[in-house]
Coordinates of N, CA and C in Angstrom, one line a residue:
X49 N -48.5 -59.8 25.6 CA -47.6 -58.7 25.1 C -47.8 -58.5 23.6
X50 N -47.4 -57.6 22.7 CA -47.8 -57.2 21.9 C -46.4 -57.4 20.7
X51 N -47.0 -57.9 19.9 CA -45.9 -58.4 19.0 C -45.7 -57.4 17.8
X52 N -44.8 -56.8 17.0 CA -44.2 -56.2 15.7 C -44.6 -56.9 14.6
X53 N -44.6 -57.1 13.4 CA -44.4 -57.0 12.7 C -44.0 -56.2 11.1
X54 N -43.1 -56.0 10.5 CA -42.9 -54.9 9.9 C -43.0 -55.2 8.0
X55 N -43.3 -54.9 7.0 CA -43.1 -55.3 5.7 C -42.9 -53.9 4.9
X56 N -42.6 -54.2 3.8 CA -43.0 -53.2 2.8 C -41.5 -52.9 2.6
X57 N -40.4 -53.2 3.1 CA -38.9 -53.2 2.3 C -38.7 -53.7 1.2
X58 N -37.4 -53.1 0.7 CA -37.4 -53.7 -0.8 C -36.2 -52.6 -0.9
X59 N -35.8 -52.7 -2.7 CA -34.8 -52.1 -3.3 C -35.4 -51.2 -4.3
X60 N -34.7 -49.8 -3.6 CA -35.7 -49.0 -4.7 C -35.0 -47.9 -5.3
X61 N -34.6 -47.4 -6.3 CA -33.3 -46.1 -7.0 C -33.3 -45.0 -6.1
X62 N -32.6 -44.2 -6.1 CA -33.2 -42.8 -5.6 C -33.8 -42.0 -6.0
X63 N -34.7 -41.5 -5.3 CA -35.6 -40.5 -5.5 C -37.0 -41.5 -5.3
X64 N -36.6 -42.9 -5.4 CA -38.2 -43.4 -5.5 C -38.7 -43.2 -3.8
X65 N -39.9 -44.0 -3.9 CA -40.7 -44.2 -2.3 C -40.8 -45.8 -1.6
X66 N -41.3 -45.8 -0.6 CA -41.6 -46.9 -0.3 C -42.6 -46.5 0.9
X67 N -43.7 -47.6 1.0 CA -44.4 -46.9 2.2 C -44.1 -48.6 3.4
X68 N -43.3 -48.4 4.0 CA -43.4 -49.4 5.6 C -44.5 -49.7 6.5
X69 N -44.8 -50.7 6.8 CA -46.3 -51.0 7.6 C -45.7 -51.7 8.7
X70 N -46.0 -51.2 10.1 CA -45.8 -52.0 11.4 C -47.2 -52.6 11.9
X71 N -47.8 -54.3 11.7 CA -48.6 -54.4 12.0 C -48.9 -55.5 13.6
X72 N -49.1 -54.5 14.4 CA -49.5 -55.1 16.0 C -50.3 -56.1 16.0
X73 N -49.9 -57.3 17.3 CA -51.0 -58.3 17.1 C -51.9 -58.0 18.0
X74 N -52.6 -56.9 18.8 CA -53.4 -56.2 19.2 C -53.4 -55.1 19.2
X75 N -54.7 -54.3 20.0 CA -54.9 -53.0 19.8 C -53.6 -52.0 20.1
X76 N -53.3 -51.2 18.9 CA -52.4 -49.8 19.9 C -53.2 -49.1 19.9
X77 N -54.4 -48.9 20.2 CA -55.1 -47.7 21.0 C -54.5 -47.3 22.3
X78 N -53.8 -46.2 22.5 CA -53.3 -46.4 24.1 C -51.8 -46.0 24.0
X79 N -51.4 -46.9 23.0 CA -49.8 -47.2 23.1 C -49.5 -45.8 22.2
X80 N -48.8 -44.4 23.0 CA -48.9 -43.4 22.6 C -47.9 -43.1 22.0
X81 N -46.6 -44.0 22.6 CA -45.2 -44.1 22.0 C -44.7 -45.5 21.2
X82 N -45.0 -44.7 19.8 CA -44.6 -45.6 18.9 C -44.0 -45.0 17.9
X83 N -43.1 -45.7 17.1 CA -41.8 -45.2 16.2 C -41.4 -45.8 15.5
X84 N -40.6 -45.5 14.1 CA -39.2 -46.3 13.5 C -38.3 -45.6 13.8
X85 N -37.3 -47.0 13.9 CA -35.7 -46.7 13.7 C -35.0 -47.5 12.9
X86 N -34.2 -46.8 12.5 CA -33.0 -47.8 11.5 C -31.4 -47.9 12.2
X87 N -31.2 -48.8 11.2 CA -29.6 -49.6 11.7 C -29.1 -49.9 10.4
X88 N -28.1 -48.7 10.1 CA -27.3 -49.3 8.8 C -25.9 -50.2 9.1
X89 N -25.4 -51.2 8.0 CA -24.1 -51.5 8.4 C -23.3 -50.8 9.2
X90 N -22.7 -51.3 10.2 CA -21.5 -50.4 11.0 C -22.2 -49.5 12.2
X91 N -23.2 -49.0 11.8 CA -23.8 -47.9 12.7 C -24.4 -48.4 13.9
X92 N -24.9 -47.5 14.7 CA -25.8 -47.8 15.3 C -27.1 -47.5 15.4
X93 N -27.9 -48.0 16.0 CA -29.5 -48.1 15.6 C -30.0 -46.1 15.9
X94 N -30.9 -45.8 15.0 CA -31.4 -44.3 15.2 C -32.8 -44.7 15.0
X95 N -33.3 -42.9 15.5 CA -34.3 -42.7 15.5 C -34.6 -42.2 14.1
X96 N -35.8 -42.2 13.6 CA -35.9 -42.1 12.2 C -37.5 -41.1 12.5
X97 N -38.5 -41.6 12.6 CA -39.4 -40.8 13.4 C -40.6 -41.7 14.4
X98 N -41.1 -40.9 15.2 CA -42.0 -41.6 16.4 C -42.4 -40.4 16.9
X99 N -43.8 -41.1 17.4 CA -45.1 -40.4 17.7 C -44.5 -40.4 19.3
X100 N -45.0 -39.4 19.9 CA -44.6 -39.4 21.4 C -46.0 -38.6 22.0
X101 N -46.0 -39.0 23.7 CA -46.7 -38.3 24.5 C -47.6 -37.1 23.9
X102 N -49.1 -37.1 23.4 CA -49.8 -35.9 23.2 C -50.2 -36.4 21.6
X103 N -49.4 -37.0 20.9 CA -49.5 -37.4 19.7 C -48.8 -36.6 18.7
X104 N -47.7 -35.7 18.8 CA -47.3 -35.0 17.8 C -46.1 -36.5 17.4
X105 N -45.7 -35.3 16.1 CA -44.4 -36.5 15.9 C -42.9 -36.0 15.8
X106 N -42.3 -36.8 16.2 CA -40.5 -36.2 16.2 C -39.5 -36.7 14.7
X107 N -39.4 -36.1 14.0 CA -38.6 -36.8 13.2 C -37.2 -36.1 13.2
X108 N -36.1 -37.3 12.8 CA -34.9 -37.2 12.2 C -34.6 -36.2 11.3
X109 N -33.7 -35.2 11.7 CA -33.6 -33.7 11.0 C -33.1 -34.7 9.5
X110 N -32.3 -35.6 9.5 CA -32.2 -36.2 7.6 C -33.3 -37.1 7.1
X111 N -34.6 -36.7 7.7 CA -35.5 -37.3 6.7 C -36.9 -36.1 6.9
X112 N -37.1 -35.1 7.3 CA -37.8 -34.4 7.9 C -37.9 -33.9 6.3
X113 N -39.5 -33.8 5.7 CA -39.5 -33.5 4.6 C -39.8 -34.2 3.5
X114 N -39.2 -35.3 3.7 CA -39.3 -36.4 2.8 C -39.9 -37.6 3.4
X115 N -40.3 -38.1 4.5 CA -40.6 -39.1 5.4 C -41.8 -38.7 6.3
X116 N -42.9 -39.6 6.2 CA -44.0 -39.3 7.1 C -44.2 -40.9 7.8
X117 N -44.6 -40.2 8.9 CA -45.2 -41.6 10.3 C -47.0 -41.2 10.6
X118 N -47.1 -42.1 10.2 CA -48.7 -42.3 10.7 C -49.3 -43.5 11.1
X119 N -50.4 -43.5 11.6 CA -50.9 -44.9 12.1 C -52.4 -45.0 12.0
X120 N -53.1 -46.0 12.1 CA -54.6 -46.2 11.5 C -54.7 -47.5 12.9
X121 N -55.5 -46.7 14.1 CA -55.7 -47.5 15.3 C -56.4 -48.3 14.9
X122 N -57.5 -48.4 14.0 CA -58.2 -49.2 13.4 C -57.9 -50.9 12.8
X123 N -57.0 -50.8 12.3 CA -56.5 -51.8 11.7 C -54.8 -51.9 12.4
X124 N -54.5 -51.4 13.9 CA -53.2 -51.5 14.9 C -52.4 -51.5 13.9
X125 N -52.1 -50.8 12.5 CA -51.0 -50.6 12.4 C -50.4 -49.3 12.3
X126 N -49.0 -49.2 12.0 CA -48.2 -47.9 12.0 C -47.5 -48.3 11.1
X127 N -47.4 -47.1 10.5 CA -46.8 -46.7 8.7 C -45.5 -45.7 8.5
X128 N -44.8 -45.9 7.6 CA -43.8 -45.1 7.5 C -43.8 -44.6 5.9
X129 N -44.1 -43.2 5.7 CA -43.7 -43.4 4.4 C -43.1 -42.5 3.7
X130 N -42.2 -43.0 2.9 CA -40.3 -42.4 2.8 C -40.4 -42.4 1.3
X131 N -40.2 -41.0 1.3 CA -39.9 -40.4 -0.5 C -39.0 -39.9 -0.6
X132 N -38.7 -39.3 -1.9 CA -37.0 -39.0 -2.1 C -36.0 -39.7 -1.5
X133 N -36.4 -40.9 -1.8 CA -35.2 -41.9 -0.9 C -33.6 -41.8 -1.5
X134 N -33.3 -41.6 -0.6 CA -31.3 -41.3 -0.8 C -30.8 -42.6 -0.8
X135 N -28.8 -43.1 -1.1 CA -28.5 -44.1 -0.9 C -28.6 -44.1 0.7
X136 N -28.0 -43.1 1.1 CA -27.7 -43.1 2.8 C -29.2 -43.4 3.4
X137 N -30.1 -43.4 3.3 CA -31.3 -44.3 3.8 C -31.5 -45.8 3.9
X138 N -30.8 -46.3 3.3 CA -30.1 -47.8 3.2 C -30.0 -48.4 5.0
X139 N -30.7 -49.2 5.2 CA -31.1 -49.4 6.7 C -31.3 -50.9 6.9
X140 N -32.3 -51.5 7.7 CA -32.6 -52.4 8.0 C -33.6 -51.3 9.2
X141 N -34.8 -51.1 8.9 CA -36.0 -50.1 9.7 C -37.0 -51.0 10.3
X142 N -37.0 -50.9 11.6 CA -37.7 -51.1 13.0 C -38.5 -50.4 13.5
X143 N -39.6 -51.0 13.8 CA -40.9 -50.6 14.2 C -40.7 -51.2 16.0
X144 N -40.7 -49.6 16.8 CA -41.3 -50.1 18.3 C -41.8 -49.3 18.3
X145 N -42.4 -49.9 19.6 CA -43.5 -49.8 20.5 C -42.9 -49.5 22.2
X146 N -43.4 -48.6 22.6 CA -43.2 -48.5 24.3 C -44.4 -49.2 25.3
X147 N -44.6 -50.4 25.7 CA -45.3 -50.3 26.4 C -44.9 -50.2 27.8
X148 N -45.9 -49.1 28.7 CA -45.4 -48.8 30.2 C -43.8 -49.1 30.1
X149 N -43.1 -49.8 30.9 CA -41.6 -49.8 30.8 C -40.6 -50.9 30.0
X150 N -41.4 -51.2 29.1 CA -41.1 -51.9 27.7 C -40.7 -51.6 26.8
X151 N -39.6 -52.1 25.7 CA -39.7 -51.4 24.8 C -39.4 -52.7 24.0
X152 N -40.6 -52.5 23.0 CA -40.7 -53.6 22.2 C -40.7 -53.7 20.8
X153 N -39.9 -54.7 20.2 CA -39.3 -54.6 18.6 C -39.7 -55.1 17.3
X154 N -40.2 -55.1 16.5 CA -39.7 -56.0 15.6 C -39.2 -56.7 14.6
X155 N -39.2 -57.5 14.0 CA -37.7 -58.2 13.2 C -36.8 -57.5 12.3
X156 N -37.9 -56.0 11.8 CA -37.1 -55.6 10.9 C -37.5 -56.2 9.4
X157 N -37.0 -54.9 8.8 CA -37.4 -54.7 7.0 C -36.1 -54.3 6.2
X158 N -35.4 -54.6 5.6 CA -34.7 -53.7 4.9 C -35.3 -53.0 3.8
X159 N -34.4 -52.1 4.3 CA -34.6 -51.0 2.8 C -33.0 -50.8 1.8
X160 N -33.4 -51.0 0.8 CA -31.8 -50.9 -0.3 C -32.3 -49.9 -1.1
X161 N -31.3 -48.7 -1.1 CA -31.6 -47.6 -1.9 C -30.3 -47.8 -3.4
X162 N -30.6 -47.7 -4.3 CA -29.3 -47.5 -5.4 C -29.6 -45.9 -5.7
X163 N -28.1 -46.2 -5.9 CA -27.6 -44.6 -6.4 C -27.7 -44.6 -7.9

């Protein structure tokens, strides 16, 4: 089965960037449903953006604009990368994967935005 790994969190002012790396311990050639989500204190976990069925991508109407998802089959990972970062983007951001009737996680990155 196919393992997560996520890096590239950190603390960063607003307005800065950060680019997130989700790196698979095998190929996601195939695996067509792949995504981040975040979980801020208190909240519950959302959808942020993910590639679905056909390959287009769905993002979060509050990061649509400022936030891009891509992936490089090549090197099995998937990337997030988030500009004009706000406080409210302040998360702990997750990288899944769907496989067939799976849905699979990993540990998680935070992100700390200052105002």
């Amino acid at each position: 089965q196919v393992q997560l790994v996520e890096s590239g969190g950190g603390l960063v002012q607003a307005g800065g960037s950060l680019r997130l790396s989700c790196a698979a311990s095998r190929s996601i050639f195939g695996i067509n449903a792949m995504g981040w989500y975040r979980q801020a204190p208190g909240k519950q976990r959302e959808l942020v953006a993910a590639f679905v069925r056909g390959g287009s991508a769905n993002y979060a109407d509050s990061v649509k604009g400022r936030f891009t998802i891509s992936r490089d089959n090549a090197k099995n990972t998937l990337y997030l990368q988030m500009n004009s970062l706000k406080p409210e983007d302040t998360a702990i951001y997750y990288c899944n994967a769907g496989v067939g009737v799976v849905d699979i996680w990993g540990q998680g990155t935070q992100v700390t935005v200052s105002s």
